[in-house]
mmCIF file of N, CA and C and ligand atoms in Angstrom:
data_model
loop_
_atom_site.group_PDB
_atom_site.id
_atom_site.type_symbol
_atom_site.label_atom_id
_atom_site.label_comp_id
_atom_site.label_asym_id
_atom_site.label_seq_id
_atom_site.Cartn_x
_atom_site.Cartn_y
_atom_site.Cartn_z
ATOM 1 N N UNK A 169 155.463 69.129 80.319
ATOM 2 C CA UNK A 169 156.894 69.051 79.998
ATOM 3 C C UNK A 169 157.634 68.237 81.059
ATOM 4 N N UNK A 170 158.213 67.513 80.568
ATOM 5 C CA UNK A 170 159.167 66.788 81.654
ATOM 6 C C UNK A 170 160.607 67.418 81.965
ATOM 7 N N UNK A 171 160.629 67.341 83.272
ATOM 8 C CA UNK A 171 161.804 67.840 83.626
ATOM 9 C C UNK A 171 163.106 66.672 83.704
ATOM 10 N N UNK A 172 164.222 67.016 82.953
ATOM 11 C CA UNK A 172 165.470 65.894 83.043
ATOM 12 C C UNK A 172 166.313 66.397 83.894
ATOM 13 N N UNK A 173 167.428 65.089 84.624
ATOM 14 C CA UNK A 173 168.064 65.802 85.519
ATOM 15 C C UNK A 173 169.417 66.103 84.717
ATOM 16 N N UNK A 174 169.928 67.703 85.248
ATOM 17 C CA UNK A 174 171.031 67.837 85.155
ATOM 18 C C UNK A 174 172.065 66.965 85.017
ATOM 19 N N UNK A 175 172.423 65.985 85.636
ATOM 20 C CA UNK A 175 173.363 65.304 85.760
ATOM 21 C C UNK A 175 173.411 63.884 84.838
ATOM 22 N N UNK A 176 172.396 62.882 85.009
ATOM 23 C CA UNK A 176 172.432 61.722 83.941
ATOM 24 C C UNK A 176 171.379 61.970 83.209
ATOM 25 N N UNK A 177 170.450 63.047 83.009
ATOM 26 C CA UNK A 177 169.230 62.800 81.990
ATOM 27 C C UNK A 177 168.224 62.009 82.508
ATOM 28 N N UNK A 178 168.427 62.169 83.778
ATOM 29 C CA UNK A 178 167.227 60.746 83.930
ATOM 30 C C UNK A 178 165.907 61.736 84.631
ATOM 31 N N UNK A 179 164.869 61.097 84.662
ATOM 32 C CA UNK A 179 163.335 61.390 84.564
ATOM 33 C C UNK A 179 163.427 62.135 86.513
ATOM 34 N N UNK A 180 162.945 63.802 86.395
ATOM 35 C CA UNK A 180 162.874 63.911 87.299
ATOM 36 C C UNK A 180 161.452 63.913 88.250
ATOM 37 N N UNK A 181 160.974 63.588 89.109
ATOM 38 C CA UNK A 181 160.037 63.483 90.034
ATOM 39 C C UNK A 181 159.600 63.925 91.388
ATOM 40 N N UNK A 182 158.133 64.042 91.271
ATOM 41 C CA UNK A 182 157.878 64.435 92.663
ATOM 42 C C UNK A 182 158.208 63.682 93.637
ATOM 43 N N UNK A 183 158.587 64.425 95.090
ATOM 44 C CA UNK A 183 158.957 63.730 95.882
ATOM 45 C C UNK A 183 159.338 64.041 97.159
ATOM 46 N N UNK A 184 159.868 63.357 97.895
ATOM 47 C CA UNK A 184 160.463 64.144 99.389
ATOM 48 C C UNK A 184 162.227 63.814 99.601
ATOM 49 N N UNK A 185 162.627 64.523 99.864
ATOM 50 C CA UNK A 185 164.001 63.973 100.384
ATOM 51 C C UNK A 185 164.433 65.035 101.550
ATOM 52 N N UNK A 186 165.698 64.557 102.040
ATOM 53 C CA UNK A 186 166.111 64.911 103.502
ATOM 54 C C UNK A 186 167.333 65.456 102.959
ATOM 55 N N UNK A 187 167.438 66.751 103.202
ATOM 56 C CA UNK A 187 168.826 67.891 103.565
ATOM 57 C C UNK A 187 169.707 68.235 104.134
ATOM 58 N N UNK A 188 170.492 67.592 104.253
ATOM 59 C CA UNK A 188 171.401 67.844 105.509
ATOM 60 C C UNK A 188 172.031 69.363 105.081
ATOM 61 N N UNK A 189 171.927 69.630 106.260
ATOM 62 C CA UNK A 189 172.924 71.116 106.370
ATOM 63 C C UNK A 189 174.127 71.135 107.131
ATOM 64 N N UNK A 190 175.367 71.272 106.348
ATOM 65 C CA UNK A 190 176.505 71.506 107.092
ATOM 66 C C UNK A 190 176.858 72.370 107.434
ATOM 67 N N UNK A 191 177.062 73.564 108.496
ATOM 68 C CA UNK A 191 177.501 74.397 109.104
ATOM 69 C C UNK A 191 178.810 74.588 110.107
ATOM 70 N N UNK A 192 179.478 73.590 109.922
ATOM 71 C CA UNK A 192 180.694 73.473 110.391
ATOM 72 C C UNK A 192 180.403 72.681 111.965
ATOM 73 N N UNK A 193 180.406 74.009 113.123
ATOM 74 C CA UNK A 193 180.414 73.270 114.295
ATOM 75 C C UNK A 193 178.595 72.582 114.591
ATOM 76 N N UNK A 194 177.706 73.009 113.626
ATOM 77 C CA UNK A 194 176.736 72.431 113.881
ATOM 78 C C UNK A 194 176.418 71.485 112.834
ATOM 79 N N UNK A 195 175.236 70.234 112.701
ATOM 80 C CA UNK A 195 174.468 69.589 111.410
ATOM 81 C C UNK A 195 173.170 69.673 111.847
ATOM 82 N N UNK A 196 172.531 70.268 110.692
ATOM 83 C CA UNK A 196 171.017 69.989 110.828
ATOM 84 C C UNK A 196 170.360 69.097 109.447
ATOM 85 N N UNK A 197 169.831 68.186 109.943
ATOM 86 C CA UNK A 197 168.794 67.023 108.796
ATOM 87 C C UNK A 197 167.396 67.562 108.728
ATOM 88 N N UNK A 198 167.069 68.336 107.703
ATOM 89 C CA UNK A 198 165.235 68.762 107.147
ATOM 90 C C UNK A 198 165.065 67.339 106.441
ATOM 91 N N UNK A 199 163.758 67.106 107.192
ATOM 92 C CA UNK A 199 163.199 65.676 106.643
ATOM 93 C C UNK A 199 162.397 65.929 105.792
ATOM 94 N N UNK A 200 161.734 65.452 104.686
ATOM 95 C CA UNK A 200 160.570 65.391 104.162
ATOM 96 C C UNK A 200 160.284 66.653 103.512
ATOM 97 N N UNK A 201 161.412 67.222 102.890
ATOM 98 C CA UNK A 201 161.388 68.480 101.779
ATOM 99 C C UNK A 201 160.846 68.258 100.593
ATOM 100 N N UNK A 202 159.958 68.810 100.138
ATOM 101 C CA UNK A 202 159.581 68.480 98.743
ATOM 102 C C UNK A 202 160.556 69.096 97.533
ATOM 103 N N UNK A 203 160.348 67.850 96.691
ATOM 104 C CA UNK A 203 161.117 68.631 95.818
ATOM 105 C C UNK A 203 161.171 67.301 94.697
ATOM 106 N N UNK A 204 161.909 67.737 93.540
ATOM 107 C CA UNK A 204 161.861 66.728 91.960
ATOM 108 C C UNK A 204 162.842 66.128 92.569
ATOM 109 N N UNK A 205 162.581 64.955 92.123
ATOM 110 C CA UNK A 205 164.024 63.577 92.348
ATOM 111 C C UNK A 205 164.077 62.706 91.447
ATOM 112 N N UNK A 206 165.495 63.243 91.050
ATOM 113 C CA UNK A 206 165.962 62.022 89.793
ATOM 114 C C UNK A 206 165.597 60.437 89.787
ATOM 115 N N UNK A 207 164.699 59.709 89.115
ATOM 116 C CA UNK A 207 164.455 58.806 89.323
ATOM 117 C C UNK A 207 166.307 57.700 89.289
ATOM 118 N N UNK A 208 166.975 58.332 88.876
ATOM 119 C CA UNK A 208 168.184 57.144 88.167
ATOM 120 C C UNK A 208 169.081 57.607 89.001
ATOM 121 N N UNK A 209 169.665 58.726 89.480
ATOM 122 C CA UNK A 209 170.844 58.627 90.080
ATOM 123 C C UNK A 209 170.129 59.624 91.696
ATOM 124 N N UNK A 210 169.511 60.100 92.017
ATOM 125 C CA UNK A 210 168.945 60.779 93.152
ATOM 126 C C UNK A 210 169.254 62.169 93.652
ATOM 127 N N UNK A 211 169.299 62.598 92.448
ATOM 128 C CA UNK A 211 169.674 64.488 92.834
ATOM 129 C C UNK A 211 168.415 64.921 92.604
ATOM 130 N N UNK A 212 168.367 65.520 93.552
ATOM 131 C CA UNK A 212 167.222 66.705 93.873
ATOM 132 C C UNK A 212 167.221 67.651 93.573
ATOM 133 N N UNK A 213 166.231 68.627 93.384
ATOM 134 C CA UNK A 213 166.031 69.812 92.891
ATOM 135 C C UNK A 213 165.147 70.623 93.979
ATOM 136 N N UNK A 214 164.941 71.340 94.724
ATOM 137 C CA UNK A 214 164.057 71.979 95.236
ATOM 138 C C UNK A 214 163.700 73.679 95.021
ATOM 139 N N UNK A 215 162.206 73.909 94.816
ATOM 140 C CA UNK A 215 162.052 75.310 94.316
ATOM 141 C C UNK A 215 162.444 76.359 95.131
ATOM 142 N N UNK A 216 162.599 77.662 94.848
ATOM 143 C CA UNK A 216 162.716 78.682 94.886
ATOM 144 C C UNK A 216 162.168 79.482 96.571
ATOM 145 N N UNK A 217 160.689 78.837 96.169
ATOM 146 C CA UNK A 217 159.750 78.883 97.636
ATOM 147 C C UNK A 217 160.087 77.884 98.557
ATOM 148 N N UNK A 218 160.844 76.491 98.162
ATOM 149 C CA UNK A 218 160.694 75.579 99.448
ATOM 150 C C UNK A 218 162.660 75.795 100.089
ATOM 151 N N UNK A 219 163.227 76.621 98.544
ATOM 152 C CA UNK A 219 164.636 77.021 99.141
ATOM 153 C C UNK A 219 164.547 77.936 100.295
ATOM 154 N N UNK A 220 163.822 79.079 100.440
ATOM 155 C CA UNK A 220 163.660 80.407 101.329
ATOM 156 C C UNK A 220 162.783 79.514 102.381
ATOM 157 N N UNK A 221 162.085 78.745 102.520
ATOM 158 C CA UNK A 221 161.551 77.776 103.839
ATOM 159 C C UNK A 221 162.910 77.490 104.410
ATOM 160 N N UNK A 222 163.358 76.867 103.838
ATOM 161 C CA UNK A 222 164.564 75.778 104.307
ATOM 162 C C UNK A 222 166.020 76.802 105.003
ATOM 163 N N UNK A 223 165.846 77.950 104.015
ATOM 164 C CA UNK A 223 167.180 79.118 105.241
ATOM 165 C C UNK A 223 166.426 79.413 106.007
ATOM 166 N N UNK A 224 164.990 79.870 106.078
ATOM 167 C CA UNK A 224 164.303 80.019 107.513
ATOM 168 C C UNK A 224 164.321 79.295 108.444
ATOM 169 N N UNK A 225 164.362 77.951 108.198
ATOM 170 C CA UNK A 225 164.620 77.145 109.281
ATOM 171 C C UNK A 225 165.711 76.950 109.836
ATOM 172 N N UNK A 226 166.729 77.211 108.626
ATOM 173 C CA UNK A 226 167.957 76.952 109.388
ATOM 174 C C UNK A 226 168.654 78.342 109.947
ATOM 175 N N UNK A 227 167.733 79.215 109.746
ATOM 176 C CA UNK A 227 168.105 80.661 110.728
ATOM 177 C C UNK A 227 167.873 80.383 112.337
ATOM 178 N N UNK A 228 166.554 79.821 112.034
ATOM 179 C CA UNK A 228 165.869 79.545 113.027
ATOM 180 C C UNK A 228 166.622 78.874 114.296
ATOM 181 N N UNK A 229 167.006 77.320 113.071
ATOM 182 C CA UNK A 229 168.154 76.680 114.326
ATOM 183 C C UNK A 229 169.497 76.955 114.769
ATOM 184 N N UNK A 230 169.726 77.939 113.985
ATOM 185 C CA UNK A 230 170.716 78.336 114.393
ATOM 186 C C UNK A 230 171.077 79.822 115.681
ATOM 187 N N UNK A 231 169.536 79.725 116.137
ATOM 188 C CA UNK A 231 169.366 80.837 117.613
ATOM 189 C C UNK A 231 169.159 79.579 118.465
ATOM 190 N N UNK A 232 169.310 77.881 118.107
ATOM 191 C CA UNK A 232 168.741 77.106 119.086
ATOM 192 C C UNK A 232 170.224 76.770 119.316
ATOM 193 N N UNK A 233 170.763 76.870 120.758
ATOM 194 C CA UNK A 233 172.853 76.415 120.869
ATOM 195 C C UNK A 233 172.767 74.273 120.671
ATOM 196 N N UNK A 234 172.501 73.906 119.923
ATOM 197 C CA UNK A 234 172.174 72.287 119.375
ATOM 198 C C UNK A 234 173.280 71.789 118.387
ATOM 199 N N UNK A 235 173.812 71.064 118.596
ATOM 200 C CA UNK A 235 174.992 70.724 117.692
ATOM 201 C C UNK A 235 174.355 70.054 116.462
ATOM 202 N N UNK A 236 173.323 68.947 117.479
ATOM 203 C CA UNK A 236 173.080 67.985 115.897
ATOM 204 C C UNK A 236 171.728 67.785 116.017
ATOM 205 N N UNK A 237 170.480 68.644 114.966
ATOM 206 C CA UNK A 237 169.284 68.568 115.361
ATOM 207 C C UNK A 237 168.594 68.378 114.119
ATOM 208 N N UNK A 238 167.540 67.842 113.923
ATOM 209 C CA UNK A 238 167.197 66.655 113.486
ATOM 210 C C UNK A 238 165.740 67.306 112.900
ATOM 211 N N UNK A 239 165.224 68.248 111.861
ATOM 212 C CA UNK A 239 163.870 68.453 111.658
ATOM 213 C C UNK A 239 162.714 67.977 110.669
ATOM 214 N N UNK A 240 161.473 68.224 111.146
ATOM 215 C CA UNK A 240 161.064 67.941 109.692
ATOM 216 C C UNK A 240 160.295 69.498 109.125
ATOM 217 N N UNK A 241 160.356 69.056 107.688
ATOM 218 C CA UNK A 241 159.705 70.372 106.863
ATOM 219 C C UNK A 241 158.338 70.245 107.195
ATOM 220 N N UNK A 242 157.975 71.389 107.366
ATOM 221 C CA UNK A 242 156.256 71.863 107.264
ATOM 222 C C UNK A 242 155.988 72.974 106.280
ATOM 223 N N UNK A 243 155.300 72.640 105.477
ATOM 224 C CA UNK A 243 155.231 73.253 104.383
ATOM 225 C C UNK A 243 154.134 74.187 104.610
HETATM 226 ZN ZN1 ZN B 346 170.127 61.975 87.664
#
């Protein structure tokens, strides 16, 4: 089954993309998240399991005092 994207219908895909997290006085960038990516306009989708990775990490950095830190995903 193919998955379409929410937004223009266009063909979604495996892939990696980068997350920025805004937290006000801090930003953190997760590099290399897996996840479906709209081939046509570039919205991402990421699952369920790689969502609960991604607040772990950013629990994580957020016991590190770093304003602007920069990670990559390890899956
Ligand atoms: Zn799209």
């Amino acid at each position: 089954m193919r998955v379409r994207c929410v937004f223009c219908k266009g063909e979604m895909r495996k892939g990696k993309v980068n997350v920025p997290v805004d937290l006000g006085d801090r930003f953190i960038l997760i590099k290399g998240v897996p996840a479906l990516v709209c081939q046509e306009c570039g919205e991402y989708f990421v699952s369920d399991e790689v969502m609960k990775k991604l607040e772990s990490i950013v629990e994580e950095a957020k016991s590190r005092n770093v304003e602007v830190e920069i990670l990559r995903f390890a899956a």
